[in-house]
XYZ file of C-alpha atoms in Angstrom:
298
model
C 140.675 141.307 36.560
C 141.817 139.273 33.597
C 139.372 136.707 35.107
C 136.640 138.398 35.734
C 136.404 139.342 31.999
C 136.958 136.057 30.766
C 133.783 134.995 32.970
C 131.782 137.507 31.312
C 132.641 136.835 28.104
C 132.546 133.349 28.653
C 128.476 133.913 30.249
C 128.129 136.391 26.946
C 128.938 132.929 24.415
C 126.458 131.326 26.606
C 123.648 133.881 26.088
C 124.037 133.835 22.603
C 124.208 129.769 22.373
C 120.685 130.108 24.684
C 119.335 132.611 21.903
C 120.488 130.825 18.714
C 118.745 127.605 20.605
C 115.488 129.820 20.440
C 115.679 129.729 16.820
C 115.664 126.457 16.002
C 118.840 126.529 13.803
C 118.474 123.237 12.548
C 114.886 123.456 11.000
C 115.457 126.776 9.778
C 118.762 125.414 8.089
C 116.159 122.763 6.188
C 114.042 125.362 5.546
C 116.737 127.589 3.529
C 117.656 124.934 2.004
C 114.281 124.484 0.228
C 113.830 127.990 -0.039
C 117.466 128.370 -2.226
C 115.956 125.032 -4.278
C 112.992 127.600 -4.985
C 115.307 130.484 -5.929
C 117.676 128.072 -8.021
C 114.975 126.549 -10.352
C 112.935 129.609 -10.823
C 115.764 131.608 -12.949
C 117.235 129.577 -16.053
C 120.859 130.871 -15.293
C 122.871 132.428 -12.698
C 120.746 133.455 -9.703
C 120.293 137.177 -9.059
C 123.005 137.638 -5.852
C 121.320 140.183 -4.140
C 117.918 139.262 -3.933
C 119.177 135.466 -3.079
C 121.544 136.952 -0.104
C 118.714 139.266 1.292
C 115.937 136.700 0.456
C 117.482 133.965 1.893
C 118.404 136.078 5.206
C 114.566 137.371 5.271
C 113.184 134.077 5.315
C 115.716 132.834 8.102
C 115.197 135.872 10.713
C 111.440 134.991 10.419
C 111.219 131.576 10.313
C 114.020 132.051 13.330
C 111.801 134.285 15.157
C 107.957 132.022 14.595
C 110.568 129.594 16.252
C 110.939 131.637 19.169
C 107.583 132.541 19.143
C 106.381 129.103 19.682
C 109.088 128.572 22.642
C 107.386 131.394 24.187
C 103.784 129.737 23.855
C 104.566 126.249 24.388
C 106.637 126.854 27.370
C 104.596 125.589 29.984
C 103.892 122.490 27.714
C 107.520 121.707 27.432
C 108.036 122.582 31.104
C 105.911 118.802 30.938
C 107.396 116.488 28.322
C 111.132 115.073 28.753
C 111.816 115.976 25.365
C 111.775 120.105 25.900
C 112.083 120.495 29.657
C 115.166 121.816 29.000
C 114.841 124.445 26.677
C 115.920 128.328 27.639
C 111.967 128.906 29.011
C 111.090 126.489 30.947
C 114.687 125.581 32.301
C 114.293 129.133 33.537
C 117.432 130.599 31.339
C 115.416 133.348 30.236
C 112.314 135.585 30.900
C 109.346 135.583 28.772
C 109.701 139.104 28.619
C 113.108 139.006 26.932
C 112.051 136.041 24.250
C 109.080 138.156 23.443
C 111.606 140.846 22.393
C 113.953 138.872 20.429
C 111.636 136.790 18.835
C 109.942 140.240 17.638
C 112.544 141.948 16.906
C 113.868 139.261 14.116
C 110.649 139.191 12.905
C 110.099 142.949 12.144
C 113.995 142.536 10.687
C 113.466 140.221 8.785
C 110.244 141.361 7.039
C 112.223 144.515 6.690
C 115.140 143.206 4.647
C 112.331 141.219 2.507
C 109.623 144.339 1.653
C 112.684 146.908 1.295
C 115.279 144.575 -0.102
C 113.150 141.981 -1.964
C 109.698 142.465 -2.262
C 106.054 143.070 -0.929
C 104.918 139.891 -2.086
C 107.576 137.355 -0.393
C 107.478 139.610 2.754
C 103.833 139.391 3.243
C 103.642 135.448 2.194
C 106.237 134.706 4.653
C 104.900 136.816 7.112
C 101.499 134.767 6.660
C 104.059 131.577 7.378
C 105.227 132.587 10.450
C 101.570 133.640 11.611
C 100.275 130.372 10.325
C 103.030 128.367 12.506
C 103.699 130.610 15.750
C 99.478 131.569 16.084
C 97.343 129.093 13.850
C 99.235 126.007 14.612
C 101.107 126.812 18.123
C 98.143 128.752 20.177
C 95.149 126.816 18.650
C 95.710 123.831 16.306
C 98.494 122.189 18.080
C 96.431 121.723 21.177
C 92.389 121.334 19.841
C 93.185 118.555 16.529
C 94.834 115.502 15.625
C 94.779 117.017 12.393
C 97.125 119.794 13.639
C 99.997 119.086 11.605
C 98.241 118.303 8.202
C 96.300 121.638 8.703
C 99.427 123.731 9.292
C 101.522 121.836 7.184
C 100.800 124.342 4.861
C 102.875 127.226 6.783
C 106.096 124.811 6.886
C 105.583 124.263 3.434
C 106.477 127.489 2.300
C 109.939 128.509 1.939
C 110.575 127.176 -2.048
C 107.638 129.503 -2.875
C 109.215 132.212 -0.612
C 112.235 131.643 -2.362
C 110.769 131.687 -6.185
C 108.924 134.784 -5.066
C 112.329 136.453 -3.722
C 113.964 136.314 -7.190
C 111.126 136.286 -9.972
C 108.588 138.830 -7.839
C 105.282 136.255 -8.856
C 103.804 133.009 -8.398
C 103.997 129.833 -10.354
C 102.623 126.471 -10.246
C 106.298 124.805 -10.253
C 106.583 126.693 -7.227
C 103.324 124.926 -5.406
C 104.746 122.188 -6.557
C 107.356 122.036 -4.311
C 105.170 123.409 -1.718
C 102.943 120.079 -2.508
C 106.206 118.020 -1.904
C 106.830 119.385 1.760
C 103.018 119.332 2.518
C 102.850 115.911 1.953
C 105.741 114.558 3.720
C 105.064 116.812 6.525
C 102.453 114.680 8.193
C 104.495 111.329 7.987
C 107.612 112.513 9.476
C 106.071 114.267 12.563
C 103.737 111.609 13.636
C 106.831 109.365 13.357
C 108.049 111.561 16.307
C 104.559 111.529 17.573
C 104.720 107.923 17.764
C 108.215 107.749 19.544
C 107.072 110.604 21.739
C 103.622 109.529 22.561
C 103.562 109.062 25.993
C 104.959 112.961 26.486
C 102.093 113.896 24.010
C 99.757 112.378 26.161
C 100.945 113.347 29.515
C 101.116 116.771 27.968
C 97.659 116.726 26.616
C 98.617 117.423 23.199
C 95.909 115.456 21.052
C 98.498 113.926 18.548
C 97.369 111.420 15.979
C 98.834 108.262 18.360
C 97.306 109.712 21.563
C 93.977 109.919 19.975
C 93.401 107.629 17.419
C 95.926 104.843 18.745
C 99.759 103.712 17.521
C 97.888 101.332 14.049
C 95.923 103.861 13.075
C 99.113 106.247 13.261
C 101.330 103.767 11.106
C 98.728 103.215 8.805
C 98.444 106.964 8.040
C 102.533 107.029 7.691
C 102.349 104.224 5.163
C 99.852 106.012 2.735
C 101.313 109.312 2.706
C 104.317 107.845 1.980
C 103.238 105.837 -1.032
C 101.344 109.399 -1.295
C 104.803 111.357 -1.287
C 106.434 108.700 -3.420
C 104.034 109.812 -6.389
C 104.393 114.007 -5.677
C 107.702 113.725 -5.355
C 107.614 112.246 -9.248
C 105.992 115.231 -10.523
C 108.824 117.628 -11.018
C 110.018 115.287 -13.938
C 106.587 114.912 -15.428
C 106.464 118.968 -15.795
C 110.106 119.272 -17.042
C 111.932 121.043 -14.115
C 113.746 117.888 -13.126
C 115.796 114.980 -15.515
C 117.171 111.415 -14.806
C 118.997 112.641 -12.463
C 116.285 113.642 -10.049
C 114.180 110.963 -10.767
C 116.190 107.877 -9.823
C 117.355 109.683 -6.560
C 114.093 110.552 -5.749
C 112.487 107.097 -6.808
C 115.554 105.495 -4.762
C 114.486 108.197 -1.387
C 110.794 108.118 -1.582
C 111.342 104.129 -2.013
C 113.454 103.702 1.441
C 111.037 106.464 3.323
C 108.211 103.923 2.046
C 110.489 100.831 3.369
C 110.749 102.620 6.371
C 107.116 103.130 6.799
C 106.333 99.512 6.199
C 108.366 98.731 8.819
C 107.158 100.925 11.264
C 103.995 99.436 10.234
C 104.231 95.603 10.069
C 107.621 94.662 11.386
C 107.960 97.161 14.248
C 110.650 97.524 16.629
C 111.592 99.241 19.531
C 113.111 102.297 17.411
C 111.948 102.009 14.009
C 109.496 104.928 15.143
C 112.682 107.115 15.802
C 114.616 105.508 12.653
C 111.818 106.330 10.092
C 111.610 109.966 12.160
C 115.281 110.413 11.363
C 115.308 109.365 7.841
C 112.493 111.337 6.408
C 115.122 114.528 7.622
C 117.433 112.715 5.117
C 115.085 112.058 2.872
C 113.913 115.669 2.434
C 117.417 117.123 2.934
C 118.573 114.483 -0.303
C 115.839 115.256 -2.235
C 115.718 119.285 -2.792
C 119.375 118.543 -2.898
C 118.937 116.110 -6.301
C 117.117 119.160 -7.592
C 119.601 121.322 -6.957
C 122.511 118.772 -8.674
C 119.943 118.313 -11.703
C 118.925 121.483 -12.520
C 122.698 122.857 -12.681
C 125.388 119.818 -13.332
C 123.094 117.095 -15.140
């Protein structure tokens, strides 16, 4: 007896580790992060605790659930590349049917807790996120443009305005600034991964910027948005919502990503692809995190 309920609790841990994978706990963690950098600069002083908690757990159900979303739509593509045969769809872990549920079922949650507990505004911008991501980008742009990512960057870019909206209830331009910070380093870090990955891309028929326009032409296009990124990420100081602090960490990050890039670009190596891939996670993570340090302990 005793161990037949210690199997089905132990297959109950399991099904939740299969759902959380759905999720994409990871990104989403990025993407709070960003969004609480939002929040934190957009109020002088101490940030408003409710709207932050229900803001903050808003975004996350949604972004967790255009996660799931693209799981569900992609799975027959990852069912192909060595990189995502394993995931809960195609490994055969769980039914369409039953991701189709969950990954609705956060999202009407979430935009719940953010047009009841927050506001209309950030509920229906990051509802137009996770549309952007799980339909725009996922179902069409993903598989028609080697532009894909640059075009939906946008949708990934969101979550500092989602999280200036969830405490101030408007818009502001320091808030597309950030956006502009994410949008711009967007395209460099995945066609990193594209690069590493291309050969899965290919075999997939996903028309990423390596498959189609060649490994160069992909470096090339790394190397000026970086140099691009190293001048937006400058801006916060120029319009006063960053200090000294800020600036030297994110002359110092935007200066290695660059490094990185150059690199990748004209002293390649089997894994710089995957090294550059890997640092401009650091390199955002680091950065909104400078912000953060500024704007309260500098």
């Amino acid at each position: 007896m005793n161990n037949t309920i210690s199997r089905v609790s132990e297959q109950e841990r399991s099904l939740w580790r299969v759902y959380l994978t759905l999720t994409k706990p990871k990104v989403v963690a990025l993407m709070l992060l960003t969004a609480l950098v939002g929040m934190c600069l957009a109020v002088p002083g101490a940030l408003p605790i409710q709207e932050a908690i229900l803001g903050l757990s808003g975004i996350a159900f949604m972004a967790g659930s255009a996660a799931a979303f693209n799981h569900l739509i992609d799975r027959r593509i990852d069912a192909i590349m060595a990189r995502t045969y394993k995931r809960p769809l195609p490994s055969g872990e769980l039914h369409t049917s039953n991701v189709f549920v969950f990954a609705s079922g956060l999202g009407l949650v979430g935009f719940l807790v953010l047009y009841v507990g927050v506001n209309g505004l950030t509920a229906w911008l990051t509802f137009a996120s996770l549309l952007g991501y799980a339909a725009i980008y996922t179902m069409y742009l993903k598989r028609e443009t080697p532009q894909n990512i640059v075009i939906a960057g946008m949708a990934g870019a969101m979550p500092p305005l989602l999280g200036w909206t969830s405490v101030t209830g408007e818009l502001h331009a320091n808030a597309w600034l950030l956006v502009m910070i994410i949008f711009i380093w967007t395209p460099p870090h995945f066609w990193a991964l594209a690069i590493h990955r291309k050969e899965d891309y290919a075999k997939a028929e996903i028309p990423m910027l390596p498959v189609t326009h060649g490994e160069e032409y992909t470096k090339t296009s790394i190397l000026l948005y970086t140099i691009l990124l190293f001048v937006v990420c400058l801006l916060p100081v120029l319009v006063g919502m960053a200090g000294v602090f800020y600036l030297v960490s994110a002359t110092i990050l935007s200066g290695l990503f660059m490094y990185h890039a150059w690199k990748l670009k004209f002293e390649p190596s089997k894994n710089q692809a995957i090294t550059t891939f890997k640092f401009s996670i650091w390199h955002l993570m680091l950065l909104f995190s400078a912000l953060l340090v500024d704007h309260y302990f500098v």
